[in-house]
PDB file of C-alpha atoms in Angstrom:
ATOM      1  CA  MET B   1    -133.946 -48.215 119.460  1.00 42.00           C
ATOM      2  CA  GLU B   2    -130.899 -47.813 117.225  1.00 45.00           C
ATOM      3  CA  THR B   3    -129.877 -44.695 119.143  1.00 52.00           C
ATOM      4  CA  MET B   4    -130.142 -46.535 122.458  1.00 54.00           C
ATOM      5  CA  THR B   5    -128.180 -49.472 121.060  1.00 79.00           C
ATOM      6  CA  ALA B   6    -125.445 -47.147 119.834  1.00 86.00           C
ATOM      7  CA  HIS B   7    -125.391 -45.371 123.199  1.00 86.00           C
ATOM      8  CA  ARG B   8    -124.997 -48.639 125.090  1.00 89.00           C
ATOM      9  CA  ARG B   9    -122.277 -49.764 122.728  1.00 92.00           C
ATOM     10  CA  SER B  10    -120.442 -46.503 123.315  1.00 93.00           C
ATOM     11  CA  MET B  11    -120.917 -46.833 127.086  1.00 95.00           C
ATOM     12  CA  THR B  12    -119.547 -50.381 127.006  1.00 95.00           C
ATOM     13  CA  GLN B  13    -116.371 -49.150 125.349  1.00 96.00           C
ATOM     14  CA  LEU B  14    -116.104 -46.273 127.819  1.00 96.00           C
ATOM     15  CA  VAL B  15    -116.456 -48.593 130.839  1.00 97.00           C
ATOM     16  CA  ARG B  16    -113.760 -50.917 129.510  1.00 97.00           C
ATOM     17  CA  ARG B  17    -111.437 -47.974 128.895  1.00 96.00           C
ATOM     18  CA  HIS B  18    -112.063 -46.762 132.457  1.00 97.00           C
ATOM     19  CA  LEU B  19    -111.375 -50.201 133.962  1.00 97.00           C
ATOM     20  CA  ARG B  20    -108.170 -50.566 131.989  1.00 96.00           C
ATOM     21  CA  GLN B  21    -106.974 -47.116 133.021  1.00 96.00           C
ATOM     22  CA  ARG B  22    -107.755 -47.989 136.655  1.00 96.00           C
ATOM     23  CA  GLU B  23    -105.760 -51.221 136.160  1.00 94.00           C
ATOM     24  CA  ILE B  24    -108.758 -53.226 137.296  1.00 95.00           C
ATOM     25  CA  ILE B  25    -108.335 -55.127 134.051  1.00 94.00           C
ATOM     26  CA  GLY B  26    -105.044 -55.579 132.266  1.00 87.00           C
ATOM     27  CA  ALA B  27    -103.046 -56.094 135.472  1.00 75.00           C
ATOM     28  CA  ALA B  28    -104.264 -59.277 137.177  1.00 65.00           C
ATOM     29  CA  GLY B  29    -103.609 -61.682 134.335  1.00 68.00           C
ATOM     30  CA  GLY B  30    -105.415 -64.947 133.796  1.00 79.00           C
ATOM     31  CA  GLU B  31    -108.884 -65.761 132.600  1.00 81.00           C
ATOM     32  CA  VAL B  32    -112.154 -66.638 134.290  1.00 81.00           C
ATOM     33  CA  THR B  33    -114.298 -69.116 132.383  1.00 79.00           C
ATOM     34  CA  GLY B  34    -117.825 -70.288 132.934  1.00 78.00           C
ATOM     35  CA  GLY B  35    -118.895 -67.305 135.023  1.00 83.00           C
ATOM     36  CA  GLY B  36    -122.419 -65.981 135.387  1.00 94.00           C
ATOM     37  CA  PRO B  37    -123.366 -62.498 134.153  1.00 96.00           C
ATOM     38  CA  LEU B  38    -123.506 -59.540 136.543  1.00 98.00           C
ATOM     39  CA  ALA B  39    -126.150 -56.838 136.087  1.00 97.00           C
ATOM     40  CA  LEU B  40    -123.693 -53.963 135.795  1.00 98.00           C
ATOM     41  CA  GLY B  41    -125.104 -51.989 132.894  1.00 96.00           C
ATOM     42  CA  VAL B  42    -122.808 -53.322 130.169  1.00 96.00           C
ATOM     43  CA  PRO B  43    -122.401 -56.846 128.736  1.00 95.00           C
ATOM     44  CA  GLY B  44    -119.487 -59.151 129.375  1.00 94.00           C
ATOM     45  CA  ILE B  45    -118.989 -58.634 133.135  1.00 96.00           C
ATOM     46  CA  THR B  46    -119.192 -61.974 134.935  1.00 96.00           C
ATOM     47  CA  THR B  47    -118.405 -63.652 138.231  1.00 96.00           C
ATOM     48  CA  GLY B  48    -116.915 -67.099 138.779  1.00 93.00           C
ATOM     49  CA  PRO B  49    -117.771 -69.662 141.481  1.00 91.00           C
ATOM     50  CA  GLY B  50    -115.176 -68.218 143.859  1.00 92.00           C
ATOM     51  CA  GLY B  51    -116.391 -64.650 143.384  1.00 94.00           C
ATOM     52  CA  GLU B  52    -113.792 -63.771 140.751  1.00 94.00           C
ATOM     53  CA  VAL B  53    -114.955 -60.860 138.606  1.00 96.00           C
ATOM     54  CA  ALA B  54    -114.032 -60.778 134.930  1.00 95.00           C
ATOM     55  CA  VAL B  55    -114.614 -58.536 131.920  1.00 95.00           C
ATOM     56  CA  ASP B  56    -114.874 -60.502 128.680  1.00 93.00           C
ATOM     57  CA  GLY B  57    -113.165 -63.371 130.524  1.00 92.00           C
ATOM     58  CA  GLU B  58    -110.250 -61.228 131.722  1.00 93.00           C
ATOM     59  CA  ARG B  59    -109.805 -61.416 135.490  1.00 94.00           C
ATOM     60  CA  CYS B  60    -110.246 -58.144 137.389  1.00 95.00           C
ATOM     61  CA  ALA B  61    -107.715 -57.074 140.032  1.00 94.00           C
ATOM     62  CA  PRO B  62    -109.357 -56.114 143.349  1.00 93.00           C
ATOM     63  CA  ALA B  63    -108.106 -54.646 146.591  1.00 94.00           C
ATOM     64  CA  TYR B  64    -108.202 -57.334 149.297  1.00 94.00           C
ATOM     65  CA  ARG B  65    -109.529 -56.853 152.827  1.00 96.00           C
ATOM     66  CA  SER B  66    -108.415 -59.497 155.300  1.00 98.00           C
ATOM     67  CA  LEU B  67    -108.952 -60.128 158.986  1.00 98.00           C
ATOM     68  CA  SER B  68    -105.714 -58.204 159.640  1.00 97.00           C
ATOM     69  CA  ASP B  69    -107.316 -55.099 158.129  1.00 96.00           C
ATOM     70  CA  LEU B  70    -110.400 -55.537 160.286  1.00 96.00           C
ATOM     71  CA  LEU B  71    -108.302 -55.937 163.435  1.00 96.00           C
ATOM     72  CA  GLY B  72    -106.523 -52.704 162.535  1.00 92.00           C
ATOM     73  CA  THR B  73    -109.745 -50.782 163.159  1.00 91.00           C
ATOM     74  CA  ASP B  74    -111.854 -50.426 166.290  1.00 90.00           C
ATOM     75  CA  ALA B  75    -114.434 -52.909 164.972  1.00 94.00           C
ATOM     76  CA  TYR B  76    -116.638 -54.565 167.589  1.00 96.00           C
ATOM     77  CA  PHE B  77    -116.434 -58.381 167.648  1.00 97.00           C
ATOM     78  CA  ALA B  78    -118.714 -60.987 169.178  1.00 96.00           C
ATOM     79  CA  ASP B  79    -115.624 -62.601 170.759  1.00 96.00           C
ATOM     80  CA  VAL B  80    -112.525 -60.472 170.238  1.00 96.00           C
ATOM     81  CA  ALA B  81    -110.371 -62.807 172.354  1.00 97.00           C
ATOM     82  CA  ALA B  82    -111.187 -65.781 170.111  1.00 98.00           C
ATOM     83  CA  VAL B  83    -110.537 -63.746 166.960  1.00 98.00           C
ATOM     84  CA  THR B  84    -107.185 -62.366 168.110  1.00 98.00           C
ATOM     85  CA  ALA B  85    -106.039 -65.763 169.396  1.00 98.00           C
ATOM     86  CA  ARG B  86    -106.721 -67.451 166.034  1.00 98.00           C
ATOM     87  CA  HIS B  87    -105.162 -64.540 164.170  1.00 98.00           C
ATOM     88  CA  GLY B  88    -102.049 -64.919 166.303  1.00 97.00           C
ATOM     89  CA  GLN B  89    -101.819 -68.506 165.056  1.00 98.00           C
ATOM     90  CA  GLY B  90    -101.700 -67.333 161.433  1.00 98.00           C
ATOM     91  CA  TYR B  91    -105.417 -67.257 160.639  1.00 98.00           C
ATOM     92  CA  ASP B  92    -105.936 -64.304 158.286  1.00 98.00           C
ATOM     93  CA  PRO B  93    -108.683 -64.985 155.731  1.00 98.00           C
ATOM     94  CA  VAL B  94    -109.666 -62.575 152.980  1.00 98.00           C
ATOM     95  CA  LEU B  95    -113.081 -61.236 153.957  1.00 98.00           C
ATOM     96  CA  TYR B  96    -113.930 -59.311 150.818  1.00 98.00           C
ATOM     97  CA  HIS B  97    -112.598 -57.977 147.529  1.00 96.00           C
ATOM     98  CA  ALA B  98    -113.216 -54.299 146.759  1.00 97.00           C
ATOM     99  CA  PHE B  99    -113.292 -52.580 143.379  1.00 97.00           C
ATOM    100  CA  ARG B 100    -113.509 -48.873 144.150  1.00 95.00           C
ATOM    101  CA  ASP B 101    -114.637 -46.639 141.298  1.00 96.00           C
ATOM    102  CA  PHE B 102    -115.618 -49.740 139.311  1.00 98.00           C
ATOM    103  CA  LEU B 103    -117.871 -47.806 136.949  1.00 98.00           C
ATOM    104  CA  PRO B 104    -116.773 -44.326 135.889  1.00 98.00           C
ATOM    105  CA  PRO B 105    -118.177 -41.429 137.944  1.00 97.00           C
ATOM    106  CA  ARG B 106    -121.346 -39.984 136.416  1.00 96.00           C
ATOM    107  CA  ARG B 107    -122.143 -36.278 136.227  1.00 96.00           C
ATOM    108  CA  LYS B 108    -125.594 -35.829 137.725  1.00 94.00           C
ATOM    109  CA  ASN B 109    -126.628 -32.901 135.523  1.00 93.00           C
ATOM    110  CA  SER B 110    -125.781 -34.684 132.258  1.00 91.00           C
ATOM    111  CA  GLY B 111    -125.381 -38.162 130.824  1.00 84.00           C
ATOM    112  CA  ARG B 112    -121.616 -37.889 130.839  1.00 93.00           C
ATOM    113  CA  CYS B 113    -119.392 -40.399 132.624  1.00 95.00           C
ATOM    114  CA  VAL B 114    -115.784 -39.383 133.287  1.00 95.00           C
ATOM    115  CA  THR B 115    -113.129 -42.035 132.813  1.00 94.00           C
ATOM    116  CA  ALA B 116    -109.983 -42.538 134.862  1.00 95.00           C
ATOM    117  CA  GLY B 117    -106.872 -40.859 133.525  1.00 93.00           C
ATOM    118  CA  THR B 118    -108.664 -37.689 132.428  1.00 94.00           C
ATOM    119  CA  PRO B 119    -108.654 -34.233 134.076  1.00 94.00           C
ATOM    120  CA  ALA B 120    -112.442 -34.444 134.473  1.00 92.00           C
ATOM    121  CA  HIS B 121    -112.070 -37.652 136.502  1.00 94.00           C
ATOM    122  CA  ASP B 122    -109.418 -36.082 138.719  1.00 92.00           C
ATOM    123  CA  ARG B 123    -111.749 -33.128 139.401  1.00 92.00           C
ATOM    124  CA  ALA B 124    -114.881 -35.211 140.048  1.00 92.00           C
ATOM    125  CA  GLN B 125    -116.520 -34.363 143.375  1.00 91.00           C
ATOM    126  CA  SER B 126    -119.473 -35.876 145.167  1.00 88.00           C
ATOM    127  CA  ARG B 127    -121.667 -32.786 145.043  1.00 89.00           C
ATOM    128  CA  ASP B 128    -122.093 -33.156 141.272  1.00 92.00           C
ATOM    129  CA  HIS B 129    -121.169 -36.805 140.573  1.00 95.00           C
ATOM    130  CA  LEU B 130    -122.369 -40.303 141.379  1.00 96.00           C
ATOM    131  CA  PHE B 131    -119.645 -42.785 142.362  1.00 97.00           C
ATOM    132  CA  ALA B 132    -119.956 -46.548 141.866  1.00 98.00           C
ATOM    133  CA  ASP B 133    -118.158 -49.354 143.741  1.00 98.00           C
ATOM    134  CA  LEU B 134    -118.314 -53.148 143.603  1.00 98.00           C
ATOM    135  CA  VAL B 135    -117.571 -55.458 146.547  1.00 98.00           C
ATOM    136  CA  VAL B 136    -117.379 -59.266 146.618  1.00 98.00           C
ATOM    137  CA  TYR B 137    -117.919 -60.687 150.119  1.00 98.00           C
ATOM    138  CA  GLN B 138    -116.447 -64.136 150.746  1.00 98.00           C
ATOM    139  CA  PRO B 139    -118.290 -66.855 152.693  1.00 97.00           C
ATOM    140  CA  GLY B 140    -117.056 -67.961 156.084  1.00 97.00           C
ATOM    141  CA  ILE B 141    -117.464 -67.743 159.848  1.00 97.00           C
ATOM    142  CA  LEU B 142    -115.058 -65.930 162.171  1.00 98.00           C
ATOM    143  CA  PRO B 143    -114.063 -67.328 165.580  1.00 97.00           C
ATOM    144  CA  GLY B 144    -116.879 -66.292 167.876  1.00 95.00           C
ATOM    145  CA  GLY B 145    -119.560 -67.056 165.303  1.00 96.00           C
ATOM    146  CA  GLU B 146    -119.736 -63.874 163.222  1.00 97.00           C
ATOM    147  CA  PRO B 147    -120.229 -64.351 159.483  1.00 98.00           C
ATOM    148  CA  PHE B 148    -117.442 -62.890 157.364  1.00 98.00           C
ATOM    149  CA  ARG B 149    -118.138 -59.178 157.285  1.00 98.00           C
ATOM    150  CA  SER B 150    -117.180 -55.715 156.163  1.00 96.00           C
ATOM    151  CA  THR B 151    -115.209 -53.289 158.303  1.00 92.00           C
ATOM    152  CA  GLY B 152    -118.241 -51.109 158.981  1.00 93.00           C
ATOM    153  CA  HIS B 153    -118.205 -47.327 159.082  1.00 90.00           C
ATOM    154  CA  TRP B 154    -120.225 -44.160 159.577  1.00 94.00           C
ATOM    155  CA  ASN B 155    -121.519 -42.363 156.507  1.00 92.00           C
ATOM    156  CA  LEU B 156    -121.422 -38.584 156.357  1.00 89.00           C
ATOM    157  CA  PRO B 157    -124.347 -36.203 156.803  1.00 88.00           C
ATOM    158  CA  GLY B 158    -125.910 -35.651 153.397  1.00 88.00           C
ATOM    159  CA  GLN B 159    -124.387 -38.822 151.922  1.00 92.00           C
ATOM    160  CA  LEU B 160    -126.880 -40.865 149.925  1.00 93.00           C
ATOM    161  CA  GLU B 161    -125.841 -44.506 149.505  1.00 95.00           C
ATOM    162  CA  ILE B 162    -127.771 -47.193 147.633  1.00 95.00           C
ATOM    163  CA  PHE B 163    -126.884 -50.889 147.355  1.00 96.00           C
ATOM    164  CA  GLN B 164    -127.919 -53.733 145.071  1.00 96.00           C
ATOM    165  CA  THR B 165    -127.011 -57.329 145.826  1.00 98.00           C
ATOM    166  CA  LEU B 166    -126.206 -59.096 142.558  1.00 98.00           C
ATOM    167  CA  THR B 167    -125.328 -62.600 143.813  1.00 98.00           C
ATOM    168  CA  GLY B 168    -125.439 -64.323 147.179  1.00 98.00           C
ATOM    169  CA  ARG B 169    -127.201 -63.020 150.268  1.00 97.00           C
ATOM    170  CA  VAL B 170    -126.103 -60.415 152.814  1.00 98.00           C
ATOM    171  CA  LEU B 171    -127.307 -58.972 156.094  1.00 98.00           C
ATOM    172  CA  MET B 172    -126.771 -55.285 156.709  1.00 97.00           C
ATOM    173  CA  LEU B 173    -126.998 -53.768 160.181  1.00 97.00           C
ATOM    174  CA  VAL B 174    -127.796 -50.044 160.068  1.00 96.00           C
ATOM    175  CA  GLY B 175    -127.910 -47.566 162.948  1.00 96.00           C
ATOM    176  CA  GLY B 176    -128.092 -43.832 163.431  1.00 94.00           C
ATOM    177  CA  ARG B 177    -130.404 -40.994 164.406  1.00 92.00           C
ATOM    178  CA  THR B 178    -133.295 -39.389 162.621  1.00 88.00           C
ATOM    179  CA  GLY B 179    -133.360 -35.694 161.815  1.00 83.00           C
ATOM    180  CA  ASP B 180    -135.087 -35.035 165.146  1.00 87.00           C
ATOM    181  CA  GLY B 181    -132.487 -37.020 167.118  1.00 89.00           C
ATOM    182  CA  ARG B 182    -134.172 -40.381 167.749  1.00 90.00           C
ATOM    183  CA  ALA B 183    -131.894 -43.431 167.721  1.00 94.00           C
ATOM    184  CA  PHE B 184    -132.653 -46.319 165.388  1.00 94.00           C
ATOM    185  CA  LEU B 185    -131.088 -49.684 164.596  1.00 96.00           C
ATOM    186  CA  TYR B 186    -132.406 -52.121 162.011  1.00 95.00           C
ATOM    187  CA  GLU B 187    -131.374 -55.180 160.038  1.00 96.00           C
ATOM    188  CA  GLN B 188    -132.034 -55.820 156.369  1.00 95.00           C
ATOM    189  CA  ILE B 189    -131.382 -59.017 154.423  1.00 96.00           C
ATOM    190  CA  CYS B 190    -130.829 -58.709 150.673  1.00 95.00           C
ATOM    191  CA  GLY B 191    -130.652 -61.444 148.049  1.00 97.00           C
ATOM    192  CA  PRO B 192    -130.001 -61.324 144.301  1.00 96.00           C
ATOM    193  CA  GLY B 193    -131.576 -58.251 142.731  1.00 94.00           C
ATOM    194  CA  ASP B 194    -132.609 -56.640 146.022  1.00 93.00           C
ATOM    195  CA  VAL B 195    -131.980 -52.901 146.346  1.00 93.00           C
ATOM    196  CA  MET B 196    -131.661 -51.013 149.618  1.00 93.00           C
ATOM    197  CA  VAL B 197    -130.964 -47.421 150.545  1.00 92.00           C
ATOM    198  CA  VAL B 198    -129.631 -46.245 153.891  1.00 92.00           C
ATOM    199  CA  PRO B 199    -130.466 -42.959 155.654  1.00 89.00           C
ATOM    200  CA  PHE B 200    -127.986 -40.103 155.877  1.00 90.00           C
ATOM    201  CA  ASP B 201    -125.276 -40.013 158.552  1.00 90.00           C
ATOM    202  CA  ILE B 202    -125.559 -43.675 159.564  1.00 94.00           C
ATOM    203  CA  TRP B 203    -123.309 -46.501 160.681  1.00 95.00           C
ATOM    204  CA  HIS B 204    -123.547 -49.739 158.727  1.00 97.00           C
ATOM    205  CA  VAL B 205    -121.816 -53.103 158.499  1.00 98.00           C
ATOM    206  CA  THR B 206    -122.438 -55.988 156.081  1.00 98.00           C
ATOM    207  CA  TYR B 207    -122.362 -59.731 156.888  1.00 98.00           C
ATOM    208  CA  VAL B 208    -122.299 -62.621 154.405  1.00 97.00           C
ATOM    209  CA  LEU B 209    -125.138 -65.100 154.810  1.00 97.00           C
ATOM    210  CA  ASP B 210    -124.596 -66.893 151.476  1.00 96.00           C
ATOM    211  CA  GLY B 211    -121.463 -66.199 149.498  1.00 90.00           C
ATOM    212  CA  PRO B 212    -119.677 -65.198 147.502  1.00 97.00           C
ATOM    213  CA  ALA B 213    -121.985 -62.190 147.555  1.00 98.00           C
ATOM    214  CA  VAL B 214    -121.443 -59.484 144.945  1.00 98.00           C
ATOM    215  CA  VAL B 215    -122.796 -56.066 145.970  1.00 99.00           C
ATOM    216  CA  PHE B 216    -122.854 -52.933 143.807  1.00 98.00           C
ATOM    217  CA  ASN B 217    -123.344 -49.517 145.388  1.00 97.00           C
ATOM    218  CA  LEU B 218    -123.812 -45.892 144.424  1.00 96.00           C
ATOM    219  CA  THR B 219    -122.972 -42.912 146.593  1.00 96.00           C
ATOM    220  CA  THR B 220    -123.295 -39.160 146.201  1.00 94.00           C
ATOM    221  CA  GLU B 221    -123.768 -35.956 148.138  1.00 92.00           C
ATOM    222  CA  VAL B 222    -127.342 -34.697 148.349  1.00 90.00           C
ATOM    223  CA  SER B 223    -127.425 -30.923 148.331  1.00 73.00           C
ATOM    224  CA  GLY B 224    -129.606 -28.990 150.739  1.00 59.00           C
ATOM    225  CA  THR B 225    -129.203 -31.386 153.668  1.00 52.00           C
ATOM    226  CA  HIS B 226    -126.106 -30.723 155.790  1.00 50.00           C
ATOM    227  CA  GLY B 227    -123.868 -28.710 153.527  1.00 46.00           C
ATOM    228  CA  ARG B 228    -120.971 -30.006 151.510  1.00 43.00           C
ATOM    229  CA  VAL B 229    -119.597 -33.473 152.232  1.00 43.00           C
ATOM    230  CA  ASP B 230    -117.206 -35.892 150.594  1.00 46.00           C
ATOM    231  CA  ALA B 231    -119.371 -38.847 149.617  1.00 45.00           C
ATOM    232  CA  HIS B 232    -116.417 -40.851 148.312  1.00 49.00           C
ATOM    233  CA  PRO B 233    -113.885 -40.640 151.152  1.00 47.00           C
ATOM    234  CA  GLY B 234    -110.753 -42.698 151.670  1.00 49.00           C
ATOM    235  CA  GLU B 235    -109.521 -44.729 154.629  1.00 49.00           C
ATOM    236  CA  GLU B 236    -110.531 -42.014 157.093  1.00 47.00           C
ATOM    237  CA  LYS B 237    -114.141 -43.199 156.900  1.00 49.00           C
ATOM    238  CA  TYR B 238    -113.168 -46.194 159.068  1.00 46.00           C
ATOM    239  CA  HIS B 239    -111.941 -43.919 161.870  1.00 50.00           C
ATOM    240  CA  ARG B 240    -114.595 -41.196 161.880  1.00 59.00           C
ATOM    241  CA  ALA B 241    -116.339 -42.385 165.058  1.00 70.00           C
ATOM    242  CA  SER B 242    -116.624 -45.449 167.266  1.00 85.00           C
ATOM    243  CA  PRO B 243    -118.757 -48.263 165.840  1.00 92.00           C
ATOM    244  CA  ILE B 244    -122.037 -49.322 167.335  1.00 96.00           C
ATOM    245  CA  ALA B 245    -121.037 -52.144 169.684  1.00 96.00           C
ATOM    246  CA  ILE B 246    -123.614 -54.626 168.417  1.00 97.00           C
ATOM    247  CA  THR B 247    -122.850 -57.413 165.958  1.00 97.00           C
ATOM    248  CA  ALA B 248    -124.422 -60.440 164.279  1.00 97.00           C
ATOM    249  CA  ARG B 249    -123.554 -64.017 165.154  1.00 96.00           C
ATOM    250  CA  ARG B 250    -124.596 -67.264 163.493  1.00 90.00           C
ATOM    251  CA  ASP B 251    -126.874 -69.501 165.550  1.00 81.00           C
ATOM    252  CA  GLU B 252    -126.991 -72.717 163.525  1.00 78.00           C
ATOM    253  CA  GLU B 253    -128.975 -71.755 160.388  1.00 80.00           C
ATOM    254  CA  ARG B 254    -130.192 -68.472 161.853  1.00 89.00           C
ATOM    255  CA  HIS B 255    -128.469 -65.401 163.239  1.00 93.00           C
ATOM    256  CA  GLU B 256    -128.671 -63.480 166.486  1.00 95.00           C
ATOM    257  CA  PHE B 257    -127.255 -60.219 167.790  1.00 96.00           C
ATOM    258  CA  VAL B 258    -124.862 -59.657 170.668  1.00 96.00           C
ATOM    259  CA  GLY B 259    -123.500 -56.411 172.015  1.00 96.00           C
ATOM    260  CA  SER B 260    -122.418 -54.263 174.912  1.00 96.00           C
ATOM    261  CA  PRO B 261    -124.988 -53.364 177.608  1.00 96.00           C
ATOM    262  CA  GLU B 262    -124.417 -49.647 176.975  1.00 96.00           C
ATOM    263  CA  ASP B 263    -125.198 -49.925 173.275  1.00 96.00           C
ATOM    264  CA  TRP B 264    -128.215 -52.157 173.851  1.00 96.00           C
ATOM    265  CA  CYS B 265    -129.526 -49.357 176.043  1.00 96.00           C
ATOM    266  CA  THR B 266    -128.761 -46.646 173.471  1.00 95.00           C
ATOM    267  CA  TRP B 267    -129.821 -48.399 170.261  1.00 95.00           C
ATOM    268  CA  GLY B 268    -132.132 -51.227 171.315  1.00 94.00           C
ATOM    269  CA  ARG B 269    -132.648 -54.505 169.496  1.00 93.00           C
ATOM    270  CA  PRO B 270    -132.457 -54.338 165.689  1.00 95.00           C
ATOM    271  CA  ALA B 271    -135.851 -53.674 164.163  1.00 92.00           C
ATOM    272  CA  GLU B 272    -137.282 -54.848 160.853  1.00 91.00           C
ATOM    273  CA  PRO B 273    -136.170 -52.918 157.750  1.00 89.00           C
ATOM    274  CA  PRO B 274    -137.965 -49.646 157.030  1.00 85.00           C
ATOM    275  CA  ARG B 275    -140.114 -48.832 154.042  1.00 76.00           C
ATOM    276  CA  THR B 276    -138.186 -47.996 150.897  1.00 72.00           C
ATOM    277  CA  ASP B 277    -141.041 -47.902 148.395  1.00 66.00           C
ATOM    278  CA  TRP B 278    -139.931 -44.399 147.465  1.00 69.00           C
ATOM    279  CA  LEU B 279    -136.688 -45.930 146.142  1.00 76.00           C
ATOM    280  CA  ARG B 280    -138.139 -48.961 144.357  1.00 74.00           C
ATOM    281  CA  THR B 281    -140.286 -46.753 142.151  1.00 77.00           C
ATOM    282  CA  PHE B 282    -137.171 -45.265 140.564  1.00 82.00           C
ATOM    283  CA  LEU B 283    -136.119 -48.581 138.996  1.00 87.00           C
ATOM    284  CA  ALA B 284    -138.112 -49.920 136.065  1.00 88.00           C
ATOM    285  CA  PRO B 285    -138.764 -53.693 135.900  1.00 89.00           C
ATOM    286  CA  GLY B 286    -135.527 -55.401 134.913  1.00 90.00           C
ATOM    287  CA  GLU B 287    -133.465 -52.245 135.410  1.00 94.00           C
ATOM    288  CA  SER B 288    -130.383 -52.587 137.614  1.00 96.00           C
ATOM    289  CA  LEU B 289    -128.851 -49.977 139.873  1.00 96.00           C
ATOM    290  CA  ALA B 290    -125.893 -49.869 137.473  1.00 98.00           C
ATOM    291  CA  ASP B 291    -128.317 -49.108 134.623  1.00 96.00           C
ATOM    292  CA  LEU B 292    -129.588 -46.165 136.656  1.00 95.00           C
ATOM    293  CA  HIS B 293    -126.031 -44.950 137.159  1.00 96.00           C
ATOM    294  CA  LEU B 294    -125.053 -45.161 133.508  1.00 96.00           C
ATOM    295  CA  TYR B 295    -128.256 -44.313 131.646  1.00 95.00           C
ATOM    296  CA  ALA B 296    -130.795 -42.462 133.820  1.00 94.00           C
ATOM    297  CA  SER B 297    -131.726 -38.952 132.746  1.00 94.00           C
ATOM    298  CA  PRO B 298    -130.598 -36.002 134.872  1.00 95.00           C
ATOM    299  CA  ASP B 299    -134.276 -35.418 135.714  1.00 94.00           C
ATOM    300  CA  ARG B 300    -134.582 -38.904 137.220  1.00 93.00           C
ATOM    301  CA  LEU B 301    -131.439 -38.424 139.288  1.00 93.00           C
ATOM    302  CA  ALA B 302    -132.655 -35.034 140.510  1.00 93.00           C
ATOM    303  CA  ALA B 303    -136.006 -36.586 141.473  1.00 92.00           C
ATOM    304  CA  LEU B 304    -134.204 -39.326 143.407  1.00 91.00           C
ATOM    305  CA  GLU B 305    -132.291 -36.722 145.410  1.00 91.00           C
ATOM    306  CA  ARG B 306    -135.486 -34.764 146.112  1.00 90.00           C
ATOM    307  CA  MET B 307    -137.179 -37.879 147.457  1.00 88.00           C
ATOM    308  CA  ALA B 308    -134.161 -38.733 149.628  1.00 88.00           C
ATOM    309  CA  ARG B 309    -134.217 -35.231 151.129  1.00 88.00           C
ATOM    310  CA  HIS B 310    -137.962 -35.482 151.671  1.00 86.00           C
ATOM    311  CA  ALA B 311    -137.646 -38.879 153.379  1.00 84.00           C
ATOM    312  CA  TYR B 312    -134.994 -37.530 155.736  1.00 84.00           C
ATOM    313  CA  ARG B 313    -137.164 -34.544 156.635  1.00 85.00           C
ATOM    314  CA  LEU B 314    -139.981 -36.946 157.477  1.00 83.00           C
ATOM    315  CA  ASN B 315    -137.600 -38.623 159.969  1.00 84.00           C
ATOM    316  CA  TRP B 316    -137.233 -41.769 157.887  1.00 83.00           C
ATOM    317  CA  PRO B 317    -136.731 -44.611 158.797  1.00 84.00           C
ATOM    318  CA  TYR B 318    -138.910 -44.080 161.906  1.00 77.00           C
ATOM    319  CA  ASP B 319    -141.806 -42.474 160.090  1.00 73.00           C
ATOM    320  CA  GLY B 320    -141.483 -44.242 156.750  1.00 58.00           C
ATOM    321  CA  GLY B 321    -140.540 -42.988 153.344  1.00 54.00           C
ATOM    322  CA  PRO B 322    -142.863 -41.179 150.973  1.00 48.00           C
ATOM    323  CA  THR B 323    -144.294 -42.798 147.887  1.00 45.00           C
ATOM    324  CA  LYS B 324    -143.335 -41.571 144.442  1.00 42.00           C
ATOM    325  CA  PRO B 325    -144.982 -38.261 143.557  1.00 36.00           C
ATOM    326  CA  ALA B 326    -146.808 -37.849 140.291  1.00 33.00           C
ATOM    327  CA  GLY B 327    -144.761 -36.850 137.290  1.00 35.00           C
ATOM    328  CA  ILE B 328    -141.699 -39.096 137.759  1.00 36.00           C
ATOM    329  CA  HIS B 329    -141.211 -41.408 134.796  1.00 36.00           C
ATOM    330  CA  HIS B 330    -138.650 -44.085 134.009  1.00 37.00           C
TER     331      HIS B 330
END
């Protein structure tokens, strides 16, 4: 127990050093008081009522994504004319705050995390590291009825991405093709503590149902799937391919989907979320996704990648994911 306590104390110091080097803390100025704790693997990280993130009360500095940024992509809107008309009148709300590389990248074959400002961090690549981001989605409704949302993008072949909602409630729309070429489209709603994983090579977009919604995610390249990929790309990920032209729209207290006739024909109506029991077994009771990132053994991370590869080869999400094989321990 003492060893684990010392390890967590050391990791806490390392995370703070990383955040300061990234200028996520130490640059914004100001304090956040009265915030609730976030399950991010180390103590002292909180969020305020407006979604402000703080470390030991010190406000974190995010990158802001506004409606202008969304309009600068080829995003599909429920009513693009209504959105552009309001934007032309000066309407430009912040949709979400992004903290890229919030936790230091983790080497998958060891317990080592590499902090910003070091040569090891500069050399970190997705084939042998896990990357960790944090996003805070703001509440609101766009003209046309869409909840405030992410930009949406296509993941790469071989890119494993896992999300955990820490506060609020989000809807994610996920589409793509199985390994044997069948199209799929499904919706998944996640509330506090919920974890979801998306298949390889998919398109996904996130909508805010109750906000602010804080979402933590991990991403990495899974070897032995499609060859080498960059699982932590830059702005080019928003321009890789055209989005699926289907989107969510609020209908009083519920939501509905609207889209182009061509994409309804290709993708169909969103289905219920697929099985992910093979993922849930990798988190012990009370363990967060950030805990997995910072403290899981290399054997656990290797087992997670094996199960992701196996699920893809079984044409998940159509044919379900496998359950945890014997011999995997927390």
